[in-house]
Amino acid sequence: MIRDNITENKIKSLLNGGAEVFVFDELDSTNTYLKSLAADGANEGSIVIAKSQTKGRGRLGRSFLSKNGGLYLSLLLRPQSSAEASLMITSAAAVAAARAIEKICRKSPKIKWVNDLFLNGKKISGILTEGVINPQSGQLEYAVVGIGVNIVEPKDGFGELSNIAGAIYSPDEQTDVFCELSAEIVNIFMEYYKALDSKEYMAEYKERSMLIGKDVSYIKDEMLYIARVLDIDNNARLILERNGEKIILQAGEVSVRIN
Ligand code: BTN
């Protein structure tokens, strides 16, 4: 594991808070690494970033392809807010990442419920939040929010994921946004995090949603359903209609596909 002190110092200088920043050329998973720091008592706001991952992890037990050219970032939180508010961390992170990409890269990603960012119909970013509950108190001891962003498309492409995965820039575009984008995602997120309960970011979440008004399919209890998305509520739940019936899907329950 080779640390990159130059990049660490640059990101620190761009952050609004005085967080610990660890940048590696390669890690198995930034979430896994940060969880071990958290177990050893690392402070809220600690950040682990890698330029590639060998075992990047995604939602629902999937893997997350993490080639060079991407940004793989994990942020440690020790939320004092209610468990209900903590459920909103991922939605706030999705809006923060979309905003940061818009500010630094001048591209405007859409959000696909729950936490994927899309640009030109392809997934450019995913978020995995993992929490650890204190068995004594039943309270959330810490949460690691992990964000992967495909900044530049690899020269050899995304292989078998090439139909769904995309990047902010094509392989021949010159970019140097790694540090600015890392810091901006964290800076914007931390503002939302201070007032998670206010759910102020949900208005922008809805504006950026690529599902509202669309027909989607999803699998639940081994059954395939097709329904129309009516709305996303302030708890980031998906409100659907099927055969005149209203259905509410919780984040974490299913993944949906646009028809
Ligand atoms: C998904 O799309 O299912 C979520 C992907 C989350 C990937 C990020 S990259 C940084 C952090 N480290 C991981 O192993 N996963 C998250």
PDB file of C-alpha atoms and ligand atoms in Angstrom:
ATOM      1  CA  MET A   1       0.000   0.000   0.000  1.00  0.00           C
ATOM      2  CA  ILE A   2       1.728   3.162  -1.168  1.00  0.00           C
ATOM      3  CA  ARG A   3       0.549   6.456   0.340  1.00  0.00           C
ATOM      4  CA  ASP A   4       0.510   9.620  -1.758  1.00  0.00           C
ATOM      5  CA  ASN A   5       1.491  12.464   0.615  1.00  0.00           C
ATOM      6  CA  ILE A   6       1.405  15.137  -2.072  1.00  0.00           C
ATOM      7  CA  THR A   7      -2.220  14.364  -2.849  1.00  0.00           C
ATOM      8  CA  GLU A   8      -3.091  14.054   0.852  1.00  0.00           C
ATOM      9  CA  ASN A   9      -1.695  17.525   1.547  1.00  0.00           C
ATOM     10  CA  LYS A  10      -3.474  19.057  -1.426  1.00  0.00           C
ATOM     11  CA  ILE A  11      -6.851  17.562  -0.442  1.00  0.00           C
ATOM     12  CA  LYS A  12      -6.361  18.693   3.184  1.00  0.00           C
ATOM     13  CA  SER A  13      -5.723  22.230   1.976  1.00  0.00           C
ATOM     14  CA  LEU A  14      -9.007  22.201   0.024  1.00  0.00           C
ATOM     15  CA  LEU A  15     -11.175  20.828   2.841  1.00  0.00           C
ATOM     16  CA  ASN A  16     -13.231  23.166   5.025  1.00  0.00           C
ATOM     17  CA  GLY A  17     -12.599  21.046   8.130  1.00  0.00           C
ATOM     18  CA  GLY A  18      -9.369  19.691   9.590  1.00  0.00           C
ATOM     19  CA  ALA A  19      -9.915  16.011   8.792  1.00  0.00           C
ATOM     20  CA  GLU A  20      -7.295  13.262   8.611  1.00  0.00           C
ATOM     21  CA  VAL A  21      -6.819  12.261   4.962  1.00  0.00           C
ATOM     22  CA  PHE A  22      -5.178   9.030   3.792  1.00  0.00           C
ATOM     23  CA  VAL A  23      -4.614   8.568   0.060  1.00  0.00           C
ATOM     24  CA  PHE A  24      -3.403   5.290  -1.435  1.00  0.00           C
ATOM     25  CA  ASP A  25      -2.515   4.262  -4.962  1.00  0.00           C
ATOM     26  CA  GLU A  26      -4.421   1.035  -4.401  1.00  0.00           C
ATOM     27  CA  LEU A  27      -6.424  -0.600  -1.604  1.00  0.00           C
ATOM     28  CA  ASP A  28      -8.694  -3.624  -1.432  1.00  0.00           C
ATOM     29  CA  SER A  29     -11.611  -1.382  -0.394  1.00  0.00           C
ATOM     30  CA  THR A  30     -11.559   2.092   1.146  1.00  0.00           C
ATOM     31  CA  ASN A  31     -14.677   1.190   3.178  1.00  0.00           C
ATOM     32  CA  THR A  32     -12.972  -1.900   4.617  1.00  0.00           C
ATOM     33  CA  TYR A  33      -9.805   0.048   5.444  1.00  0.00           C
ATOM     34  CA  LEU A  34     -11.688   2.935   7.073  1.00  0.00           C
ATOM     35  CA  LYS A  35     -13.796   0.521   9.129  1.00  0.00           C
ATOM     36  CA  SER A  36     -10.593  -0.855  10.654  1.00  0.00           C
ATOM     37  CA  LEU A  37      -9.436   2.711  11.464  1.00  0.00           C
ATOM     38  CA  ALA A  38     -12.868   3.405  12.978  1.00  0.00           C
ATOM     39  CA  ALA A  39     -12.642   0.308  15.188  1.00  0.00           C
ATOM     40  CA  ASP A  40      -9.290   1.680  16.431  1.00  0.00           C
ATOM     41  CA  GLY A  41     -10.990   4.966  17.389  1.00  0.00           C
ATOM     42  CA  ALA A  42     -10.410   7.221  14.350  1.00  0.00           C
ATOM     43  CA  ASN A  43     -12.183  10.578  14.517  1.00  0.00           C
ATOM     44  CA  GLU A  44     -15.330  11.580  12.709  1.00  0.00           C
ATOM     45  CA  GLY A  45     -14.373  13.185   9.402  1.00  0.00           C
ATOM     46  CA  SER A  46     -11.435  10.839   8.725  1.00  0.00           C
ATOM     47  CA  ILE A  47     -11.175  10.192   4.999  1.00  0.00           C
ATOM     48  CA  VAL A  48      -9.622   7.292   3.067  1.00  0.00           C
ATOM     49  CA  ILE A  49      -9.169   7.643  -0.681  1.00  0.00           C
ATOM     50  CA  ALA A  50      -7.757   5.212  -3.238  1.00  0.00           C
ATOM     51  CA  LYS A  51      -6.944   5.618  -6.931  1.00  0.00           C
ATOM     52  CA  SER A  52      -7.959   1.995  -7.545  1.00  0.00           C
ATOM     53  CA  GLN A  53      -9.455  -0.860  -5.520  1.00  0.00           C
ATOM     54  CA  THR A  54      -8.924  -4.595  -5.897  1.00  0.00           C
ATOM     55  CA  LYS A  55     -12.079  -5.575  -3.954  1.00  0.00           C
ATOM     56  CA  GLY A  56     -14.379  -2.565  -4.282  1.00  0.00           C
ATOM     57  CA  ARG A  57     -17.717  -3.355  -2.704  1.00  0.00           C
ATOM     58  CA  GLY A  58     -21.184  -2.280  -3.856  1.00  0.00           C
ATOM     59  CA  ARG A  59     -24.734  -2.503  -2.539  1.00  0.00           C
ATOM     60  CA  LEU A  60     -26.584  -5.780  -2.050  1.00  0.00           C
ATOM     61  CA  GLY A  61     -23.311  -7.720  -1.750  1.00  0.00           C
ATOM     62  CA  ARG A  62     -22.195  -6.853  -5.270  1.00  0.00           C
ATOM     63  CA  SER A  63     -18.658  -5.922  -6.270  1.00  0.00           C
ATOM     64  CA  PHE A  64     -17.780  -2.454  -7.588  1.00  0.00           C
ATOM     65  CA  LEU A  65     -15.339  -2.253 -10.497  1.00  0.00           C
ATOM     66  CA  SER A  66     -12.668   0.195  -9.327  1.00  0.00           C
ATOM     67  CA  LYS A  67     -10.088   0.757 -12.054  1.00  0.00           C
ATOM     68  CA  ASN A  68      -7.527   3.554 -12.294  1.00  0.00           C
ATOM     69  CA  GLY A  69      -9.109   6.792 -13.449  1.00  0.00           C
ATOM     70  CA  GLY A  70     -11.727   6.680 -10.720  1.00  0.00           C
ATOM     71  CA  LEU A  71     -12.008   8.182  -7.263  1.00  0.00           C
ATOM     72  CA  TYR A  72     -12.804   5.827  -4.394  1.00  0.00           C
ATOM     73  CA  LEU A  73     -13.519   7.716  -1.199  1.00  0.00           C
ATOM     74  CA  SER A  74     -14.752   6.735   2.251  1.00  0.00           C
ATOM     75  CA  LEU A  75     -15.714   9.138   5.022  1.00  0.00           C
ATOM     76  CA  LEU A  76     -16.114   8.253   8.701  1.00  0.00           C
ATOM     77  CA  LEU A  77     -19.147   9.562  10.576  1.00  0.00           C
ATOM     78  CA  ARG A  78     -20.111   9.175  14.205  1.00  0.00           C
ATOM     79  CA  PRO A  79     -23.695  10.444  14.011  1.00  0.00           C
ATOM     80  CA  GLN A  80     -25.332  11.881  17.117  1.00  0.00           C
ATOM     81  CA  SER A  81     -28.604  12.267  15.220  1.00  0.00           C
ATOM     82  CA  SER A  82     -31.540   9.863  15.417  1.00  0.00           C
ATOM     83  CA  ALA A  83     -31.354   6.459  13.719  1.00  0.00           C
ATOM     84  CA  GLU A  84     -34.051   7.695  11.342  1.00  0.00           C
ATOM     85  CA  ALA A  85     -31.968  10.715  10.330  1.00  0.00           C
ATOM     86  CA  SER A  86     -28.911   8.485   9.885  1.00  0.00           C
ATOM     87  CA  LEU A  87     -30.808   6.583   7.182  1.00  0.00           C
ATOM     88  CA  MET A  88     -30.623   9.770   5.141  1.00  0.00           C
ATOM     89  CA  ILE A  89     -26.808   9.774   4.950  1.00  0.00           C
ATOM     90  CA  THR A  90     -26.737   8.005   1.583  1.00  0.00           C
ATOM     91  CA  SER A  91     -29.286  10.321  -0.029  1.00  0.00           C
ATOM     92  CA  ALA A  92     -27.414  13.381   1.233  1.00  0.00           C
ATOM     93  CA  ALA A  93     -24.177  11.895  -0.127  1.00  0.00           C
ATOM     94  CA  ALA A  94     -25.757  11.329  -3.554  1.00  0.00           C
ATOM     95  CA  VAL A  95     -26.796  14.980  -3.779  1.00  0.00           C
ATOM     96  CA  ALA A  96     -23.377  16.125  -2.503  1.00  0.00           C
ATOM     97  CA  ALA A  97     -21.564  14.041  -5.124  1.00  0.00           C
ATOM     98  CA  ALA A  98     -23.854  15.271  -7.931  1.00  0.00           C
ATOM     99  CA  ARG A  99     -23.377  18.903  -6.873  1.00  0.00           C
ATOM    100  CA  ALA A 100     -19.621  18.537  -6.556  1.00  0.00           C
ATOM    101  CA  ILE A 101     -19.376  16.976 -10.032  1.00  0.00           C
ATOM    102  CA  GLU A 102     -21.455  19.826 -11.426  1.00  0.00           C
ATOM    103  CA  LYS A 103     -19.283  22.468  -9.735  1.00  0.00           C
ATOM    104  CA  ILE A 104     -15.867  20.950 -10.491  1.00  0.00           C
ATOM    105  CA  CYS A 105     -16.497  19.112 -13.794  1.00  0.00           C
ATOM    106  CA  ARG A 106     -19.344  21.205 -15.255  1.00  0.00           C
ATOM    107  CA  LYS A 107     -21.458  18.114 -15.953  1.00  0.00           C
ATOM    108  CA  SER A 108     -24.894  17.581 -14.473  1.00  0.00           C
ATOM    109  CA  PRO A 109     -25.526  14.025 -13.202  1.00  0.00           C
ATOM    110  CA  LYS A 110     -28.964  12.590 -12.494  1.00  0.00           C
ATOM    111  CA  ILE A 111     -29.746  10.427  -9.460  1.00  0.00           C
ATOM    112  CA  LYS A 112     -31.176   6.958  -9.914  1.00  0.00           C
ATOM    113  CA  TRP A 113     -32.871   5.912  -6.687  1.00  0.00           C
ATOM    114  CA  VAL A 114     -31.379   5.092  -4.301  1.00  0.00           C
ATOM    115  CA  ASN A 115     -27.835   6.221  -4.721  1.00  0.00           C
ATOM    116  CA  ASP A 116     -26.480   5.870  -8.252  1.00  0.00           C
ATOM    117  CA  LEU A 117     -25.405   8.852 -10.333  1.00  0.00           C
ATOM    118  CA  PHE A 118     -25.941   8.739 -14.081  1.00  0.00           C
ATOM    119  CA  LEU A 119     -24.575  10.844 -16.914  1.00  0.00           C
ATOM    120  CA  ASN A 120     -25.700  10.378 -20.533  1.00  0.00           C
ATOM    121  CA  GLY A 121     -27.598   7.230 -19.518  1.00  0.00           C
ATOM    122  CA  LYS A 122     -24.610   5.499 -17.895  1.00  0.00           C
ATOM    123  CA  LYS A 123     -23.739   4.944 -14.233  1.00  0.00           C
ATOM    124  CA  ILE A 124     -20.768   7.079 -13.220  1.00  0.00           C
ATOM    125  CA  SER A 125     -21.001   6.791  -9.447  1.00  0.00           C
ATOM    126  CA  GLY A 126     -22.291   4.542  -6.674  1.00  0.00           C
ATOM    127  CA  ILE A 127     -22.531   4.920  -2.909  1.00  0.00           C
ATOM    128  CA  LEU A 128     -22.342   2.303  -0.173  1.00  0.00           C
ATOM    129  CA  THR A 129     -22.994   3.343   3.430  1.00  0.00           C
ATOM    130  CA  GLU A 130     -22.148   0.819   6.119  1.00  0.00           C
ATOM    131  CA  GLY A 131     -23.062   1.276   9.769  1.00  0.00           C
ATOM    132  CA  VAL A 132     -21.884  -0.439  12.913  1.00  0.00           C
ATOM    133  CA  ILE A 133     -24.292  -0.629  15.844  1.00  0.00           C
ATOM    134  CA  ASN A 134     -23.003  -0.594  19.433  1.00  0.00           C
ATOM    135  CA  PRO A 135     -24.440  -3.820  20.924  1.00  0.00           C
ATOM    136  CA  GLN A 136     -24.783  -2.267  24.416  1.00  0.00           C
ATOM    137  CA  SER A 137     -26.601   0.937  23.488  1.00  0.00           C
ATOM    138  CA  GLY A 138     -28.229  -0.190  20.245  1.00  0.00           C
ATOM    139  CA  GLN A 139     -27.096   3.193  18.851  1.00  0.00           C
ATOM    140  CA  LEU A 140     -25.176   3.694  15.622  1.00  0.00           C
ATOM    141  CA  GLU A 141     -21.524   3.707  16.712  1.00  0.00           C
ATOM    142  CA  TYR A 142     -20.199   4.830  13.368  1.00  0.00           C
ATOM    143  CA  ALA A 143     -21.035   4.886   9.703  1.00  0.00           C
ATOM    144  CA  VAL A 144     -18.684   4.731   6.745  1.00  0.00           C
ATOM    145  CA  VAL A 145     -20.027   6.385   3.630  1.00  0.00           C
ATOM    146  CA  GLY A 146     -18.191   5.138   0.541  1.00  0.00           C
ATOM    147  CA  ILE A 147     -18.446   6.928  -2.785  1.00  0.00           C
ATOM    148  CA  GLY A 148     -16.995   5.705  -6.059  1.00  0.00           C
ATOM    149  CA  VAL A 149     -16.816   8.060  -9.056  1.00  0.00           C
ATOM    150  CA  ASN A 150     -15.582   7.073 -12.518  1.00  0.00           C
ATOM    151  CA  ILE A 151     -13.734  10.244 -13.454  1.00  0.00           C
ATOM    152  CA  VAL A 152     -11.954   9.165 -16.648  1.00  0.00           C
ATOM    153  CA  GLU A 153     -12.974   6.138 -18.668  1.00  0.00           C
ATOM    154  CA  PRO A 154     -10.148   3.567 -18.705  1.00  0.00           C
ATOM    155  CA  LYS A 155      -8.409   3.229 -22.103  1.00  0.00           C
ATOM    156  CA  ASP A 156      -9.528  -0.417 -22.247  1.00  0.00           C
ATOM    157  CA  GLY A 157     -13.087   0.563 -21.236  1.00  0.00           C
ATOM    158  CA  PHE A 158     -15.338  -1.051 -18.623  1.00  0.00           C
ATOM    159  CA  GLY A 159     -15.298  -4.556 -20.157  1.00  0.00           C
ATOM    160  CA  GLU A 160     -18.483  -6.496 -19.605  1.00  0.00           C
ATOM    161  CA  LEU A 161     -20.016  -3.471 -17.834  1.00  0.00           C
ATOM    162  CA  SER A 162     -19.576  -1.227 -20.865  1.00  0.00           C
ATOM    163  CA  ASN A 163     -23.348  -1.108 -21.503  1.00  0.00           C
ATOM    164  CA  ILE A 164     -24.077   0.325 -18.082  1.00  0.00           C
ATOM    165  CA  ALA A 165     -20.902   1.952 -16.752  1.00  0.00           C
ATOM    166  CA  GLY A 166     -19.702   5.367 -17.885  1.00  0.00           C
ATOM    167  CA  ALA A 167     -17.343   8.096 -16.775  1.00  0.00           C
ATOM    168  CA  ILE A 168     -17.323  11.874 -16.513  1.00  0.00           C
ATOM    169  CA  TYR A 169     -14.537  12.187 -19.102  1.00  0.00           C
ATOM    170  CA  SER A 170     -13.483  10.102 -22.099  1.00  0.00           C
ATOM    171  CA  PRO A 171      -9.977   8.515 -22.083  1.00  0.00           C
ATOM    172  CA  ASP A 172      -8.411  11.255 -24.222  1.00  0.00           C
ATOM    173  CA  GLU A 173      -9.718  14.221 -22.246  1.00  0.00           C
ATOM    174  CA  GLN A 174      -7.091  15.944 -20.048  1.00  0.00           C
ATOM    175  CA  THR A 175      -8.331  16.304 -16.493  1.00  0.00           C
ATOM    176  CA  ASP A 176      -6.866  17.096 -13.140  1.00  0.00           C
ATOM    177  CA  VAL A 177      -9.907  17.152 -10.878  1.00  0.00           C
ATOM    178  CA  PHE A 178      -9.098  14.301  -8.464  1.00  0.00           C
ATOM    179  CA  CYS A 179      -8.236  16.467  -5.447  1.00  0.00           C
ATOM    180  CA  GLU A 180     -10.794  19.225  -6.060  1.00  0.00           C
ATOM    181  CA  LEU A 181     -13.579  16.720  -6.591  1.00  0.00           C
ATOM    182  CA  SER A 182     -12.650  14.688  -3.491  1.00  0.00           C
ATOM    183  CA  ALA A 183     -12.612  17.776  -1.276  1.00  0.00           C
ATOM    184  CA  GLU A 184     -15.769  19.291  -2.748  1.00  0.00           C
ATOM    185  CA  ILE A 185     -17.814  16.097  -2.253  1.00  0.00           C
ATOM    186  CA  VAL A 186     -16.796  16.058   1.419  1.00  0.00           C
ATOM    187  CA  ASN A 187     -17.279  19.817   1.923  1.00  0.00           C
ATOM    188  CA  ILE A 188     -20.813  19.796   0.492  1.00  0.00           C
ATOM    189  CA  PHE A 189     -21.745  16.565   2.275  1.00  0.00           C
ATOM    190  CA  MET A 190     -20.583  17.857   5.677  1.00  0.00           C
ATOM    191  CA  GLU A 191     -22.867  20.886   5.319  1.00  0.00           C
ATOM    192  CA  TYR A 192     -25.860  18.571   4.752  1.00  0.00           C
ATOM    193  CA  TYR A 193     -24.694  16.257   7.528  1.00  0.00           C
ATOM    194  CA  LYS A 194     -24.767  19.087  10.088  1.00  0.00           C
ATOM    195  CA  ALA A 195     -28.515  19.358   9.484  1.00  0.00           C
ATOM    196  CA  LEU A 196     -29.489  15.878   8.274  1.00  0.00           C
ATOM    197  CA  ASP A 197     -32.857  16.178  10.042  1.00  0.00           C
ATOM    198  CA  SER A 198     -33.827  19.242   8.004  1.00  0.00           C
ATOM    199  CA  LYS A 199     -33.734  17.099   4.819  1.00  0.00           C
ATOM    200  CA  GLU A 200     -33.069  20.284   2.900  1.00  0.00           C
ATOM    201  CA  TYR A 201     -31.088  18.309   0.267  1.00  0.00           C
ATOM    202  CA  MET A 202     -34.162  16.211  -0.642  1.00  0.00           C
ATOM    203  CA  ALA A 203     -35.566  18.960  -2.886  1.00  0.00           C
ATOM    204  CA  GLU A 204     -32.453  18.727  -5.043  1.00  0.00           C
ATOM    205  CA  TYR A 205     -32.512  14.928  -4.816  1.00  0.00           C
ATOM    206  CA  LYS A 206     -35.980  14.988  -6.392  1.00  0.00           C
ATOM    207  CA  GLU A 207     -35.002  17.551  -9.017  1.00  0.00           C
ATOM    208  CA  ARG A 208     -32.140  15.303 -10.084  1.00  0.00           C
ATOM    209  CA  SER A 209     -34.185  12.085  -9.985  1.00  0.00           C
ATOM    210  CA  MET A 210     -34.267  10.148 -13.235  1.00  0.00           C
ATOM    211  CA  LEU A 211     -37.125   7.899 -12.063  1.00  0.00           C
ATOM    212  CA  ILE A 212     -40.047  10.202 -11.319  1.00  0.00           C
ATOM    213  CA  GLY A 213     -42.735   9.688 -13.987  1.00  0.00           C
ATOM    214  CA  LYS A 214     -41.038   6.584 -15.415  1.00  0.00           C
ATOM    215  CA  ASP A 215     -42.171   2.947 -15.506  1.00  0.00           C
ATOM    216  CA  VAL A 216     -39.782   0.708 -13.595  1.00  0.00           C
ATOM    217  CA  SER A 217     -39.484  -2.969 -12.804  1.00  0.00           C
ATOM    218  CA  TYR A 218     -38.282  -4.490  -9.572  1.00  0.00           C
ATOM    219  CA  ILE A 219     -38.117  -7.893  -7.941  1.00  0.00           C
ATOM    220  CA  LYS A 220     -39.600  -8.371  -4.476  1.00  0.00           C
ATOM    221  CA  ASP A 221     -40.205 -11.701  -2.715  1.00  0.00           C
ATOM    222  CA  GLU A 222     -39.082 -13.404  -5.939  1.00  0.00           C
ATOM    223  CA  MET A 223     -41.858 -11.728  -7.962  1.00  0.00           C
ATOM    224  CA  LEU A 224     -41.255  -9.292 -10.824  1.00  0.00           C
ATOM    225  CA  TYR A 225     -43.332  -6.119 -10.657  1.00  0.00           C
ATOM    226  CA  ILE A 226     -43.782  -3.250 -13.075  1.00  0.00           C
ATOM    227  CA  ALA A 227     -45.023   0.065 -11.716  1.00  0.00           C
ATOM    228  CA  ARG A 228     -44.957   3.812 -12.384  1.00  0.00           C
ATOM    229  CA  VAL A 229     -42.880   6.067 -10.120  1.00  0.00           C
ATOM    230  CA  LEU A 230     -45.047   8.891  -8.782  1.00  0.00           C
ATOM    231  CA  ASP A 231     -42.671  10.532  -6.364  1.00  0.00           C
ATOM    232  CA  ILE A 232     -39.852  10.227  -3.844  1.00  0.00           C
ATOM    233  CA  ASP A 233     -40.786  11.329  -0.339  1.00  0.00           C
ATOM    234  CA  ASN A 234     -38.667  13.201   2.202  1.00  0.00           C
ATOM    235  CA  ASN A 235     -37.536   9.898   3.727  1.00  0.00           C
ATOM    236  CA  ALA A 236     -36.119   8.909   0.318  1.00  0.00           C
ATOM    237  CA  ARG A 237     -38.821   6.280  -0.150  1.00  0.00           C
ATOM    238  CA  LEU A 238     -40.021   5.548  -3.665  1.00  0.00           C
ATOM    239  CA  ILE A 239     -43.754   6.094  -4.176  1.00  0.00           C
ATOM    240  CA  LEU A 240     -45.135   3.934  -6.985  1.00  0.00           C
ATOM    241  CA  GLU A 241     -48.474   3.138  -8.539  1.00  0.00           C
ATOM    242  CA  ARG A 242     -49.463  -0.287  -9.870  1.00  0.00           C
ATOM    243  CA  ASN A 243     -52.991  -1.071 -11.089  1.00  0.00           C
ATOM    244  CA  GLY A 244     -54.332   1.945  -9.205  1.00  0.00           C
ATOM    245  CA  GLU A 245     -52.649   0.836  -5.978  1.00  0.00           C
ATOM    246  CA  LYS A 246     -50.055   2.959  -4.171  1.00  0.00           C
ATOM    247  CA  ILE A 247     -46.839   1.161  -3.217  1.00  0.00           C
ATOM    248  CA  ILE A 248     -43.987   2.470  -1.080  1.00  0.00           C
ATOM    249  CA  LEU A 249     -40.493   1.041  -1.402  1.00  0.00           C
ATOM    250  CA  GLN A 250     -37.859   1.661   1.266  1.00  0.00           C
ATOM    251  CA  ALA A 251     -34.270   2.387   0.355  1.00  0.00           C
ATOM    252  CA  GLY A 252     -32.257  -0.828   0.740  1.00  0.00           C
ATOM    253  CA  GLU A 253     -35.231  -3.065  -0.041  1.00  0.00           C
ATOM    254  CA  VAL A 254     -34.913  -3.570  -3.789  1.00  0.00           C
ATOM    255  CA  SER A 255     -33.153  -2.216  -6.835  1.00  0.00           C
ATOM    256  CA  VAL A 256     -35.241  -0.902  -9.682  1.00  0.00           C
ATOM    257  CA  ARG A 257     -34.693  -0.926 -13.410  1.00  0.00           C
ATOM    258  CA  ILE A 258     -36.058   1.680 -15.809  1.00  0.00           C
ATOM    259  CA  ASN A 259     -38.252   0.004 -18.449  1.00  0.00           C
TER     260      ASN A 259
HETATM  261  C1  BTN B   1     -22.952   0.535  -5.652  1.00  0.00           C
HETATM  262  O1  BTN B   1     -22.990   1.098  -6.741  1.00  0.00           O
HETATM  263  O2  BTN B   1     -23.534  -0.552  -5.453  1.00  0.00           O
HETATM  264  C2  BTN B   1     -22.197   1.175  -4.534  1.00  0.00           C
HETATM  265  C3  BTN B   1     -20.723   1.297  -4.871  1.00  0.00           C
HETATM  266  C4  BTN B   1     -19.902   1.932  -3.771  1.00  0.00           C
HETATM  267  C5  BTN B   1     -18.441   1.973  -4.142  1.00  0.00           C
HETATM  268  C6  BTN B   1     -17.620   2.750  -3.171  1.00  0.00           C
HETATM  269  S1  BTN B   1     -16.010   3.070  -3.794  1.00  0.00           S
HETATM  270  C7  BTN B   1     -15.480   3.625  -2.246  1.00  0.00           C
HETATM  271  C8  BTN B   1     -16.084   2.681  -1.234  1.00  0.00           C
HETATM  272  N1  BTN B   1     -15.265   1.492  -1.085  1.00  0.00           N
HETATM  273  C9  BTN B   1     -15.919   0.384  -1.454  1.00  0.00           C
HETATM  274  O3  BTN B   1     -15.439  -0.780  -1.419  1.00  0.00           O
HETATM  275  N2  BTN B   1     -17.139   0.687  -1.893  1.00  0.00           N
HETATM  276  C10 BTN B   1     -17.391   2.108  -1.811  1.00  0.00           C
END
